[in-house]
GROMACS .gro file of C-alpha atoms in nm:
model
  498
    1MET     CA    1  -0.971  -0.037   3.446
    2ASN     CA    2  -1.272   0.166   3.576
    3LEU     CA    3  -1.180   0.470   3.717
    4ARG     CA    4  -1.374   0.450   4.083
    5PHE     CA    5  -1.273   0.114   4.118
    6LEU     CA    6  -0.884   0.223   4.083
    7LEU     CA    7  -0.952   0.526   4.334
    8PHE     CA    8  -1.076   0.269   4.553
    9LEU     CA    9  -0.783   0.024   4.546
   10VAL     CA   10  -0.573   0.369   4.611
   11ALA     CA   11  -0.787   0.455   4.938
   12LEU     CA   12  -0.800   0.089   5.037
   13PRO     CA   13  -0.475   0.060   5.189
   14MET     CA   14  -0.471   0.380   5.378
   15SER     CA   15  -0.825   0.265   5.501
   16LEU     CA   16  -0.667  -0.066   5.651
   17SER     CA   17  -0.477   0.132   5.887
   18ALA     CA   18  -0.228  -0.152   5.879
   19GLN     CA   19  -0.495  -0.401   5.977
   20ASN     CA   20  -0.633  -0.676   5.806
   21THR     CA   21  -0.871  -0.995   5.888
   22ILE     CA   22  -0.844  -1.306   5.722
   23GLY     CA   23  -1.094  -1.588   5.799
   24GLY     CA   24  -1.172  -1.419   6.114
   25VAL     CA   25  -0.832  -1.363   6.244
   26LYS     CA   26  -0.675  -1.034   6.268
   27ILE     CA   27  -0.354  -0.996   6.058
   28SER     CA   28  -0.112  -0.687   6.126
   29VAL     CA   29   0.010  -0.554   5.810
   30PRO     CA   30   0.323  -0.336   5.851
   31GLU     CA   31   0.306   0.032   5.824
   32GLU     CA   32   0.602   0.018   5.556
   33GLU     CA   33   0.406  -0.245   5.352
   34VAL     CA   34   0.079  -0.029   5.343
   35LYS     CA   35   0.291   0.296   5.253
   36ARG     CA   36   0.464   0.082   4.972
   37GLN     CA   37   0.136  -0.038   4.810
   38SER     CA   38  -0.015   0.291   4.829
   39GLN     CA   39   0.320   0.429   4.680
   40PHE     CA   40   0.304   0.199   4.378
   41LEU     CA   41  -0.087   0.212   4.308
   42MET     CA   42  -0.049   0.567   4.309
   43ALA     CA   43   0.221   0.562   4.020
   44GLU     CA   44   0.024   0.317   3.859
   45ARG     CA   45  -0.297   0.541   3.844
   46GLU     CA   46  -0.097   0.821   3.701
   47ARG     CA   47   0.018   0.615   3.408
   48LEU     CA   48  -0.361   0.453   3.322
   49LEU     CA   49  -0.471   0.797   3.325
   50ASN     CA   50  -0.197   0.919   3.082
   51HIS     CA   51  -0.053   1.130   3.292
   52HIS     CA   52   0.300   1.047   3.193
   53ASP     CA   53   0.537   1.283   3.326
   54LYS     CA   54   0.367   1.260   3.708
   55ALA     CA   55   0.360   0.833   3.683
   56LEU     CA   56   0.746   0.874   3.591
   57GLU     CA   57   0.824   1.078   3.834
   58LEU     CA   58   0.624   0.851   4.075
   59TYR     CA   59   0.773   0.557   3.976
   60LYS     CA   60   1.140   0.671   3.978
   61LYS     CA   61   1.100   0.736   4.348
   62PHE     CA   62   0.931   0.395   4.405
   63THR     CA   63   1.212   0.208   4.247
   64TYR     CA   64   1.455   0.430   4.467
   65ASP     CA   65   1.262   0.336   4.755
   66HIS     CA   66   1.189   0.001   4.663
   67PRO     CA   67   1.485  -0.122   4.424
   68THR     CA   68   1.394  -0.492   4.470
   69VAL     CA   69   1.047  -0.493   4.350
   70ASP     CA   70   1.008  -0.567   3.999
   71ALA     CA   71   0.680  -0.467   3.938
   72GLY     CA   72   0.818  -0.121   3.987
   73TRP     CA   73   1.088  -0.153   3.767
   74TYR     CA   74   0.821  -0.284   3.483
   75GLY     CA   75   0.616   0.027   3.537
   76LEU     CA   76   0.869   0.243   3.508
   77ALA     CA   77   1.007   0.124   3.188
   78ARG     CA   78   0.642   0.152   3.033
   79SER     CA   79   0.618   0.501   3.167
   80TYR     CA   80   0.982   0.581   2.994
   81THR     CA   81   0.814   0.440   2.691
   82ALA     CA   82   0.522   0.628   2.718
   83SER     CA   83   0.747   0.936   2.725
   84ARG     CA   84   0.983   0.802   2.460
   85ASP     CA   85   1.280   0.767   2.606
   86LEU     CA   86   1.303   0.389   2.472
   87PRO     CA   87   1.691   0.362   2.570
   88ALA     CA   88   1.575   0.449   2.944
   89ALA     CA   89   1.281   0.195   2.935
   90ILE     CA   90   1.501  -0.099   2.809
   91GLU     CA   91   1.732  -0.025   3.134
   92ALA     CA   92   1.418  -0.008   3.315
   93ILE     CA   93   1.284  -0.358   3.192
   94GLY     CA   94   1.635  -0.537   3.195
   95LYS     CA   95   1.614  -0.458   3.573
   96ALA     CA   96   1.261  -0.605   3.604
   97VAL     CA   97   1.383  -0.917   3.420
   98THR     CA   98   1.677  -0.962   3.626
   99LEU     CA   99   1.463  -0.935   3.943
  100ALA     CA  100   1.203  -1.197   3.821
  101PRO     CA  101   1.338  -1.370   3.518
  102GLY     CA  102   1.022  -1.634   3.537
  103ASN     CA  103   0.796  -1.358   3.413
  104GLU     CA  104   0.726  -1.399   3.047
  105TRP     CA  105   0.553  -1.078   3.006
  106TYR     CA  106   0.838  -0.882   3.118
  107ALA     CA  107   1.051  -1.062   2.859
  108VAL     CA  108   0.810  -1.014   2.588
  109TYR     CA  109   0.779  -0.625   2.627
  110GLN     CA  110   1.179  -0.623   2.676
  111ALA     CA  111   1.198  -0.808   2.332
  112ASP     CA  112   0.931  -0.524   2.171
  113LEU     CA  113   1.159  -0.271   2.316
  114PHE     CA  114   1.431  -0.392   2.160
  115GLU     CA  115   1.273  -0.438   1.834
  116LYS     CA  116   1.179  -0.073   1.841
  117VAL     CA  117   1.513   0.060   1.868
  118GLY     CA  118   1.654  -0.172   1.588
  119ARG     CA  119   1.837  -0.434   1.809
  120ILE     CA  120   1.636  -0.728   1.634
  121GLY     CA  121   1.932  -0.974   1.760
  122ASP     CA  122   1.848  -0.932   2.139
  123ALA     CA  123   1.502  -0.942   2.046
  124VAL     CA  124   1.571  -1.291   1.883
  125SER     CA  125   1.784  -1.404   2.183
  126VAL     CA  126   1.471  -1.327   2.423
  127TYR     CA  127   1.245  -1.534   2.214
  128GLU     CA  128   1.474  -1.799   2.188
  129GLY     CA  129   1.475  -1.807   2.616
  130LEU     CA  130   1.128  -1.794   2.586
  131VAL     CA  131   1.036  -2.075   2.357
  132LYS     CA  132   1.292  -2.281   2.564
  133ARG     CA  133   1.109  -2.206   2.894
  134PHE     CA  134   0.719  -2.174   2.751
  135SER     CA  135   0.778  -2.448   2.491
  136GLU     CA  136   0.367  -2.487   2.455
  137THR     CA  137   0.338  -2.131   2.353
  138PRO     CA  138   0.239  -2.087   1.974
  139GLU     CA  139   0.290  -1.703   1.986
  140PHE     CA  140   0.623  -1.721   2.077
  141TYR     CA  141   0.734  -1.943   1.772
  142GLU     CA  142   0.564  -1.712   1.564
  143GLN     CA  143   0.742  -1.432   1.703
  144LEU     CA  144   1.089  -1.560   1.688
  145ALA     CA  145   1.007  -1.680   1.346
  146TYR     CA  146   0.919  -1.308   1.229
  147LEU     CA  147   1.218  -1.142   1.435
  148SER     CA  148   1.441  -1.414   1.295
  149LEU     CA  149   1.348  -1.324   0.913
  150LYS     CA  150   1.389  -0.945   1.044
  151ASN     CA  151   1.759  -1.040   1.146
  152GLU     CA  152   1.815  -1.219   0.819
  153GLU     CA  153   1.828  -1.554   0.964
  154PRO     CA  154   1.597  -1.743   0.736
  155LYS     CA  155   1.727  -2.089   0.894
  156ARG     CA  156   1.658  -1.989   1.205
  157ALA     CA  157   1.315  -1.855   1.116
  158LEU     CA  158   1.236  -2.207   0.937
  159LYS     CA  159   1.313  -2.426   1.276
  160ALA     CA  160   1.098  -2.193   1.462
  161LEU     CA  161   0.802  -2.273   1.212
  162ASP     CA  162   0.914  -2.636   1.224
  163LYS     CA  163   0.870  -2.626   1.574
  164LEU     CA  164   0.538  -2.423   1.574
  165GLU     CA  165   0.409  -2.715   1.319
  166ASP     CA  166   0.476  -2.955   1.574
  167LEU     CA  167   0.302  -2.792   1.812
  168ILE     CA  168   0.001  -2.676   1.638
  169GLY     CA  169  -0.008  -2.902   1.312
  170LEU     CA  170   0.045  -2.775   0.970
  171THR     CA  171  -0.147  -2.435   0.855
  172GLU     CA  172  -0.176  -2.228   0.551
  173GLU     CA  173   0.006  -1.929   0.733
  174ILE     CA  174   0.294  -2.153   0.833
  175ALA     CA  175   0.323  -2.346   0.470
  176PHE     CA  176   0.316  -1.971   0.289
  177LYS     CA  177   0.576  -1.834   0.537
  178ARG     CA  178   0.808  -2.105   0.460
  179HIS     CA  179   0.733  -2.090   0.103
  180VAL     CA  180   0.828  -1.732   0.100
  181ILE     CA  181   1.142  -1.831   0.292
  182PHE     CA  182   1.286  -2.095   0.057
  183VAL     CA  183   1.169  -1.852  -0.256
  184GLY     CA  184   1.399  -1.609  -0.083
  185LEU     CA  185   1.663  -1.874  -0.065
  186GLY     CA  186   1.662  -1.974  -0.421
  187ASP     CA  187   1.505  -2.312  -0.327
  188MET     CA  188   1.230  -2.347  -0.559
  189LYS     CA  189   1.224  -2.749  -0.531
  190LYS     CA  190   1.130  -2.712  -0.116
  191ALA     CA  191   0.939  -2.355  -0.189
  192ALA     CA  192   0.714  -2.582  -0.422
  193ALA     CA  193   0.700  -2.865  -0.150
  194GLU     CA  194   0.543  -2.636   0.095
  195TYR     CA  195   0.261  -2.589  -0.140
  196LYS     CA  196   0.260  -2.982  -0.240
  197LYS     CA  197   0.210  -3.038   0.144
  198LEU     CA  198  -0.087  -2.790   0.165
  199ALA     CA  199  -0.244  -2.981  -0.102
  200ASP     CA  200  -0.204  -3.317   0.020
  201ALA     CA  201  -0.339  -3.225   0.372
  202PHE     CA  202  -0.618  -3.034   0.251
  203PRO     CA  203  -0.726  -3.230  -0.072
  204TYR     CA  204  -1.059  -3.075  -0.084
  205GLU     CA  205  -0.940  -2.708  -0.083
  206LEU     CA  206  -0.827  -2.708  -0.426
  207LYS     CA  207  -0.706  -2.338  -0.414
  208TYR     CA  208  -0.383  -2.502  -0.262
  209ARG     CA  209  -0.334  -2.721  -0.565
  210LEU     CA  210  -0.392  -2.422  -0.787
  211GLU     CA  211  -0.146  -2.213  -0.640
  212LEU     CA  212   0.096  -2.500  -0.667
  213ALA     CA  213   0.044  -2.523  -1.029
  214ALA     CA  214   0.075  -2.170  -1.088
  215PHE     CA  215   0.392  -2.186  -0.889
  216TYR     CA  216   0.537  -2.453  -1.116
  217ASP     CA  217   0.429  -2.224  -1.396
  218LYS     CA  218   0.613  -1.947  -1.291
  219ILE     CA  219   0.942  -2.104  -1.238
  220GLY     CA  220   0.917  -2.295  -1.581
  221ASP     CA  221   0.808  -2.631  -1.466
  222LYS     CA  222   0.550  -2.674  -1.741
  223ALA     CA  223   0.518  -3.080  -1.683
  224GLY     CA  224   0.466  -3.001  -1.327
  225ALA     CA  225   0.203  -2.719  -1.382
  226ARG     CA  226   0.038  -2.926  -1.616
  227ALA     CA  227  -0.017  -3.222  -1.413
  228THR     CA  228  -0.131  -3.033  -1.090
  229TYR     CA  229  -0.388  -2.872  -1.325
  230GLU     CA  230  -0.494  -3.198  -1.434
  231GLU     CA  231  -0.515  -3.330  -1.093
  232VAL     CA  232  -0.686  -3.010  -1.012
  233LEU     CA  233  -0.965  -3.134  -1.297
  234ARG     CA  234  -1.023  -3.474  -1.214
  235ARG     CA  235  -1.126  -3.363  -0.884
  236GLU     CA  236  -1.369  -3.092  -1.016
  237PRO     CA  237  -1.394  -3.092  -1.399
  238ASN     CA  238  -1.545  -2.776  -1.433
  239ASN     CA  239  -1.264  -2.581  -1.280
  240THR     CA  240  -1.257  -2.274  -1.472
  241ALA     CA  241  -0.913  -2.160  -1.354
  242ALA     CA  242  -0.759  -2.507  -1.413
  243ARG     CA  243  -0.921  -2.508  -1.792
  244MET     CA  244  -0.796  -2.167  -1.893
  245ALA     CA  245  -0.458  -2.234  -1.769
  246LEU     CA  246  -0.470  -2.567  -1.988
  247THR     CA  247  -0.578  -2.440  -2.290
  248SER     CA  248  -0.310  -2.186  -2.270
  249GLY     CA  249  -0.035  -2.402  -2.186
  250LYS     CA  250  -0.083  -2.633  -2.443
  251GLU     CA  251  -0.076  -2.399  -2.741
  252GLU     CA  252   0.234  -2.319  -2.896
  253THR     CA  253   0.166  -1.956  -3.061
  254ASP     CA  254   0.008  -1.684  -2.939
  255ALA     CA  255  -0.276  -1.697  -3.226
  256THR     CA  256  -0.347  -2.041  -3.147
  257LYS     CA  257  -0.359  -1.947  -2.775
  258LEU     CA  258  -0.609  -1.706  -2.847
  259ALA     CA  259  -0.821  -1.922  -3.080
  260ALA     CA  260  -0.844  -2.214  -2.802
  261PHE     CA  261  -0.951  -1.907  -2.551
  262LYS     CA  262  -1.276  -1.862  -2.769
  263PRO     CA  263  -1.500  -2.107  -2.641
  264LEU     CA  264  -1.392  -2.044  -2.274
  265PHE     CA  265  -1.501  -1.663  -2.315
  266ASP     CA  266  -1.799  -1.762  -2.485
  267ASP     CA  267  -1.870  -1.940  -2.134
  268PRO     CA  268  -2.074  -1.744  -1.907
  269ALA     CA  269  -1.968  -1.984  -1.601
  270VAL     CA  270  -1.632  -1.919  -1.630
  271SER     CA  271  -1.538  -1.622  -1.427
  272ILE     CA  272  -1.449  -1.309  -1.560
  273ASP     CA  273  -1.128  -1.287  -1.327
  274GLU     CA  274  -1.019  -1.592  -1.473
  275LYS     CA  275  -1.052  -1.426  -1.853
  276VAL     CA  276  -0.906  -1.098  -1.734
  277LYS     CA  277  -0.612  -1.322  -1.613
  278ALA     CA  278  -0.571  -1.493  -1.956
  279LEU     CA  279  -0.545  -1.197  -2.137
  280MET     CA  280  -0.312  -0.965  -1.977
  281PRO     CA  281   0.001  -1.090  -2.124
  282PHE     CA  282  -0.119  -0.991  -2.447
  283PHE     CA  283  -0.190  -0.650  -2.376
  284THR     CA  284   0.204  -0.548  -2.423
  285LYS     CA  285   0.229  -0.706  -2.763
  286LEU     CA  286  -0.055  -0.515  -2.898
  287ASN     CA  287   0.141  -0.200  -3.010
  288THR     CA  288   0.430  -0.419  -3.149
  289PRO     CA  289   0.480  -0.513  -3.500
  290GLU     CA  290   0.373  -0.851  -3.470
  291GLY     CA  291   0.054  -0.756  -3.259
  292ALA     CA  292  -0.130  -0.651  -3.525
  293ALA     CA  293  -0.225  -0.999  -3.646
  294LEU     CA  294  -0.305  -1.047  -3.291
  295ARG     CA  295  -0.574  -0.742  -3.261
  296GLN     CA  296  -0.884  -0.892  -3.451
  297PRO     CA  297  -0.910  -1.204  -3.209
  298ILE     CA  298  -0.802  -1.034  -2.889
  299LEU     CA  299  -1.102  -0.772  -2.983
  300GLU     CA  300  -1.320  -1.063  -3.038
  301LEU     CA  301  -1.255  -1.219  -2.696
  302GLY     CA  302  -1.327  -0.861  -2.564
  303ALA     CA  303  -1.661  -0.853  -2.748
  304LEU     CA  304  -1.744  -1.195  -2.547
  305LEU     CA  305  -1.655  -1.033  -2.208
  306GLU     CA  306  -1.921  -0.782  -2.300
  307LYS     CA  307  -2.179  -0.983  -2.389
  308HIS     CA  308  -2.135  -1.256  -2.081
  309HIS     CA  309  -2.041  -0.987  -1.834
  310ALA     CA  310  -2.251  -0.703  -1.933
  311ASP     CA  311  -2.309  -0.570  -1.577
  312ASP     CA  312  -1.937  -0.601  -1.465
  313ALA     CA  313  -1.756  -0.286  -1.491
  314LYS     CA  314  -1.438  -0.513  -1.526
  315ALA     CA  315  -1.540  -0.616  -1.861
  316TRP     CA  316  -1.607  -0.292  -1.994
  317SER     CA  317  -1.261  -0.128  -1.809
  318LEU     CA  318  -1.082  -0.442  -1.992
  319SER     CA  319  -1.233  -0.403  -2.346
  320GLY     CA  320  -1.155  -0.025  -2.306
  321ASP     CA  321  -0.800  -0.096  -2.240
  322LEU     CA  322  -0.788  -0.342  -2.564
  323PHE     CA  323  -0.915  -0.070  -2.787
  324TYR     CA  324  -0.681   0.164  -2.628
  325HIS     CA  325  -0.389  -0.064  -2.710
  326SER     CA  326  -0.535  -0.125  -3.055
  327ASP     CA  327  -0.513   0.242  -3.124
  328MET     CA  328  -0.893   0.269  -3.165
  329PRO     CA  329  -0.948   0.574  -2.909
  330GLY     CA  330  -1.325   0.618  -3.011
  331GLU     CA  331  -1.425   0.283  -2.902
  332ALA     CA  332  -1.205   0.283  -2.597
  333LEU     CA  333  -1.400   0.562  -2.483
  334ILE     CA  334  -1.707   0.434  -2.527
  335ARG     CA  335  -1.620   0.147  -2.309
  336TYR     CA  336  -1.440   0.372  -2.041
  337GLN     CA  337  -1.767   0.562  -1.989
  338ARG     CA  338  -2.001   0.273  -1.968
  339CYS     CA  339  -1.754   0.142  -1.708
  340ILE     CA  340  -1.773   0.421  -1.499
  341GLN     CA  341  -2.130   0.413  -1.528
  342LEU     CA  342  -2.129   0.075  -1.366
  343ASN     CA  343  -1.886   0.146  -1.114
  344PRO     CA  344  -1.735   0.538  -1.069
  345THR     CA  345  -1.494   0.438  -0.796
  346VAL     CA  346  -1.165   0.344  -0.975
  347PHE     CA  347  -0.960   0.683  -1.060
  348ALA     CA  348  -0.771   0.482  -1.322
  349VAL     CA  349  -1.035   0.443  -1.575
  350TRP     CA  350  -1.122   0.811  -1.487
  351ASP     CA  351  -0.802   0.916  -1.578
  352ASN     CA  352  -0.798   0.707  -1.886
  353LEU     CA  353  -1.137   0.864  -2.013
  354LEU     CA  354  -1.000   1.221  -1.939
  355GLY     CA  355  -0.675   1.156  -2.107
  356LEU     CA  356  -0.866   1.029  -2.437
  357GLN     CA  357  -1.117   1.321  -2.401
  358LEU     CA  358  -0.834   1.574  -2.384
  359ALA     CA  359  -0.670   1.386  -2.677
  360GLN     CA  360  -0.941   1.396  -2.898
  361GLY     CA  361  -1.042   1.767  -2.805
  362ARG     CA  362  -1.366   1.685  -2.676
  363PHE     CA  363  -1.307   1.976  -2.398
  364ASP     CA  364  -1.666   2.024  -2.326
  365GLU     CA  365  -1.698   1.617  -2.215
  366MET     CA  366  -1.387   1.670  -2.036
  367PHE     CA  367  -1.481   1.982  -1.831
  368THR     CA  368  -1.784   1.790  -1.718
  369SER     CA  369  -1.596   1.481  -1.691
  370ALA     CA  370  -1.347   1.622  -1.468
  371GLU     CA  371  -1.596   1.811  -1.261
  372LYS     CA  372  -1.741   1.462  -1.179
  373ALA     CA  373  -1.415   1.319  -1.115
  374ILE     CA  374  -1.362   1.580  -0.858
  375ASP     CA  375  -1.656   1.525  -0.675
  376ALA     CA  376  -1.605   1.152  -0.657
  377PHE     CA  377  -1.225   1.176  -0.604
  378PRO     CA  378  -1.151   1.495  -0.373
  379ASN     CA  379  -0.832   1.385  -0.300
  380GLN     CA  380  -0.690   1.313  -0.677
  381PRO     CA  381  -0.499   1.600  -0.774
  382LYS     CA  382  -0.465   1.504  -1.132
  383ALA     CA  383  -0.861   1.537  -1.139
  384TYR     CA  384  -0.800   1.906  -1.081
  385TRP     CA  385  -0.547   1.924  -1.313
  386TYR     CA  386  -0.779   1.797  -1.637
  387TYR     CA  387  -1.071   2.047  -1.495
  388GLY     CA  388  -0.800   2.336  -1.543
  389VAL     CA  389  -0.678   2.215  -1.879
  390ALA     CA  390  -1.073   2.230  -1.984
  391ALA     CA  391  -1.170   2.549  -1.788
  392ASN     CA  392  -0.867   2.710  -1.983
  393ILE     CA  393  -0.980   2.607  -2.315
  394LYS     CA  394  -1.315   2.709  -2.232
  395GLY     CA  395  -1.194   3.049  -2.148
  396ARG     CA  396  -1.329   2.992  -1.800
  397SER     CA  397  -0.993   3.136  -1.615
  398ASP     CA  398  -1.143   3.186  -1.292
  399ASP     CA  399  -1.287   2.859  -1.241
  400ALA     CA  400  -0.946   2.697  -1.364
  401LEU     CA  401  -0.796   2.892  -1.128
  402ASN     CA  402  -0.981   2.817  -0.833
  403GLN     CA  403  -0.974   2.442  -0.882
  404LEU     CA  404  -0.581   2.430  -0.980
  405GLU     CA  405  -0.498   2.632  -0.669
  406GLN     CA  406  -0.659   2.371  -0.469
  407GLY     CA  407  -0.521   2.086  -0.625
  408LEU     CA  408  -0.178   2.227  -0.616
  409LEU     CA  409  -0.197   2.189  -0.236
  410MET     CA  410  -0.192   1.821  -0.270
  411THR     CA  411   0.090   1.774  -0.526
  412ALA     CA  412   0.394   1.832  -0.273
  413ASN     CA  413   0.546   1.476  -0.382
  414ASN     CA  414   0.457   1.486  -0.724
  415THR     CA  415   0.710   1.727  -0.890
  416THR     CA  416   0.588   1.647  -1.271
  417LEU     CA  417   0.215   1.737  -1.181
  418ARG     CA  418   0.296   1.994  -0.968
  419LEU     CA  419   0.472   2.173  -1.266
  420ASP     CA  420   0.197   2.094  -1.476
  421MET     CA  421  -0.036   2.271  -1.226
  422VAL     CA  422   0.152   2.570  -1.208
  423ASP     CA  423   0.202   2.567  -1.609
  424GLN     CA  424  -0.201   2.571  -1.607
  425VAL     CA  425  -0.192   2.825  -1.330
  426GLY     CA  426   0.010   3.078  -1.542
  427LEU     CA  427  -0.240   3.023  -1.868
  428ALA     CA  428  -0.540   3.070  -1.654
  429LEU     CA  429  -0.361   3.401  -1.488
  430MET     CA  430  -0.258   3.524  -1.876
  431GLY     CA  431  -0.666   3.433  -1.955
  432LYS     CA  432  -0.738   3.722  -1.687
  433LYS     CA  433  -0.478   3.950  -1.835
  434ASP     CA  434  -0.288   3.942  -1.575
  435TYR     CA  435   0.037   3.881  -1.725
  436SER     CA  436   0.259   4.005  -1.431
  437GLY     CA  437   0.101   3.761  -1.218
  438ALA     CA  438   0.164   3.500  -1.438
  439ILE     CA  439   0.541   3.591  -1.474
  440SER     CA  440   0.570   3.583  -1.097
  441ARG     CA  441   0.421   3.224  -1.077
  442TYR     CA  442   0.649   3.093  -1.365
  443GLU     CA  443   0.966   3.268  -1.234
  444LYS     CA  444   0.928   3.131  -0.882
  445SER     CA  445   0.875   2.756  -1.047
  446LEU     CA  446   1.202   2.774  -1.203
  447THR     CA  447   1.418   2.720  -0.953
  448LYS     CA  448   1.176   2.420  -0.828
  449GLY     CA  449   1.200   2.248  -1.163
  450GLY     CA  450   0.999   2.466  -1.408
  451ASP     CA  451   1.356   2.563  -1.584
  452GLN     CA  452   1.297   2.209  -1.730
  453HIS     CA  453   0.972   2.224  -1.802
  454PRO     CA  454   0.875   2.302  -2.185
  455GLY     CA  455   0.518   2.412  -2.114
  456ILE     CA  456   0.666   2.681  -1.858
  457LEU     CA  457   0.935   2.810  -2.040
  458GLU     CA  458   0.717   2.865  -2.367
  459HIS     CA  459   0.415   3.043  -2.166
  460LEU     CA  460   0.640   3.197  -1.951
  461GLY     CA  461   0.782   3.342  -2.282
  462ASP     CA  462   0.417   3.431  -2.380
  463ALA     CA  463   0.336   3.633  -2.070
  464LEU     CA  464   0.694   3.830  -2.116
  465SER     CA  465   0.591   3.901  -2.486
  466LEU     CA  466   0.235   4.002  -2.377
  467SER     CA  467   0.387   4.238  -2.118
  468GLY     CA  468   0.597   4.382  -2.406
  469GLN     CA  469   0.945   4.219  -2.327
  470ALA     CA  470   1.018   4.043  -2.653
  471ALA     CA  471   1.396   3.993  -2.577
  472GLN     CA  472   1.330   3.802  -2.258
  473ALA     CA  473   1.052   3.623  -2.403
  474ILE     CA  474   1.240   3.508  -2.724
  475GLU     CA  475   1.511   3.344  -2.467
  476TYR     CA  476   1.248   3.137  -2.273
  477TRP     CA  477   1.112   3.027  -2.629
  478LYS     CA  478   1.463   2.915  -2.748
  479LYS     CA  479   1.499   2.702  -2.406
  480ALA     CA  480   1.159   2.557  -2.445
  481ASN     CA  481   1.263   2.462  -2.821
  482THR     CA  482   1.579   2.304  -2.704
  483ILE     CA  483   1.377   2.070  -2.469
  484ARG     CA  484   1.056   2.019  -2.715
  485ARG     CA  485   1.124   2.125  -3.050
  486SER     CA  486   0.792   2.263  -3.240
  487LYS     CA  487   0.701   2.490  -3.538
  488ILE     CA  488   0.520   2.728  -3.347
  489LEU     CA  489   0.794   2.776  -3.091
  490GLU     CA  490   1.022   2.844  -3.388
  491GLU     CA  491   0.766   3.058  -3.576
  492LYS     CA  492   0.741   3.271  -3.229
  493ILE     CA  493   1.131   3.295  -3.211
  494SER     CA  494   1.151   3.390  -3.556
  495SER     CA  495   0.906   3.663  -3.554
  496GLY     CA  496   0.987   3.753  -3.215
  497LYS     CA  497   0.620   3.806  -3.085
  498LEU     CA  498   0.306   3.586  -3.063
   0.00000   0.00000   0.00000
């Protein structure tokens, strides 16, 4: 509300001086009524100005002086809510509802407060009353359904949604909500029926029929899925989703499925999203013994993605993943680089790229890539870790330390990465020949998970050895070797030195 107008309203009753004129007839307004209105408006003004403490005191006084005025209790409830005293707010709004049971907005506010404090059953009861008194208000049925689900009463929610459909007709939102409820109840037949109702009600919206087919497939009703996909193709013969699904569904083995996919992958009209979806189930099989026979046909499909969707980053990301899971990291690296050129905004691809560069010992490239990743994702701590690793290997200890310390600030909820960061911080300090500093950082981490981190334990031993504390160094090397055995550690232990 405009502040000047509000102040005018507050001042108006005072200027009336207990008189008013209506239709040319002078009407006397009792002085007490003028004072009452003024008192209320002053309280409401403070509330609207977010002066919650002042509003609260003014509304308390108003309700004490005028306990039968429902608007005063409503204002007091809102002031208590603003002050985060929800129990008091609930008590106040309850009095407003009692005084004015026909005011739906008081009831809505009461239900909202009940929900905030976890009294969901009471909120449901309020809305049950609202839909009886205001049976033509769709929003009340929607909220009743929502609260009923929250109160673990799915059948009550279904009843509310049925009433809502009677009122406004079938909508996507109503059908999807009922579908989810039936899935939760384990009634897959009724869950499927909701999609079918949508598909039949909106026959030209093929997405509903595709949803139905996919759901049939998900619950193992292959015949239902096939029949529905065929119905889609009768309506739209070139529908790529249905073509892809039917091609996959009619083949018995993985090898024949992949062979059947080839004409579709060679068709640029088939969307890349459908192609990606078709290939996803095969990723986990590439690293299995039986996956060796699938590798070549899968890579051929990846090549077709690159050919027909060369300007789409998803093609190169997927192809990179295919090569990665086929144990061909060099080829995967090339494709991740191309993906980043097309779309540098997905950190998962940077993560894959940097991980491969680290594994292949491409530290100069890794250093440059990590620097770019930090610029693109300043809030991704793992980018700082990659940078720190590369900088340490390149002997740039100060650079490593600066970025690692920044990255550490973002790892509070990621213990594994935090410890990896501390490990690299210690290495950077050792690179600066600050062995006591490295020992201190490592020792502080031991009570926070560092005692189970083989890198920290080994490098703490290294720092102790370099500072002339051989006996203690050996103890930490032994602890590290217990967690992660290595010939290098065993040599350190046997020789007693680096």
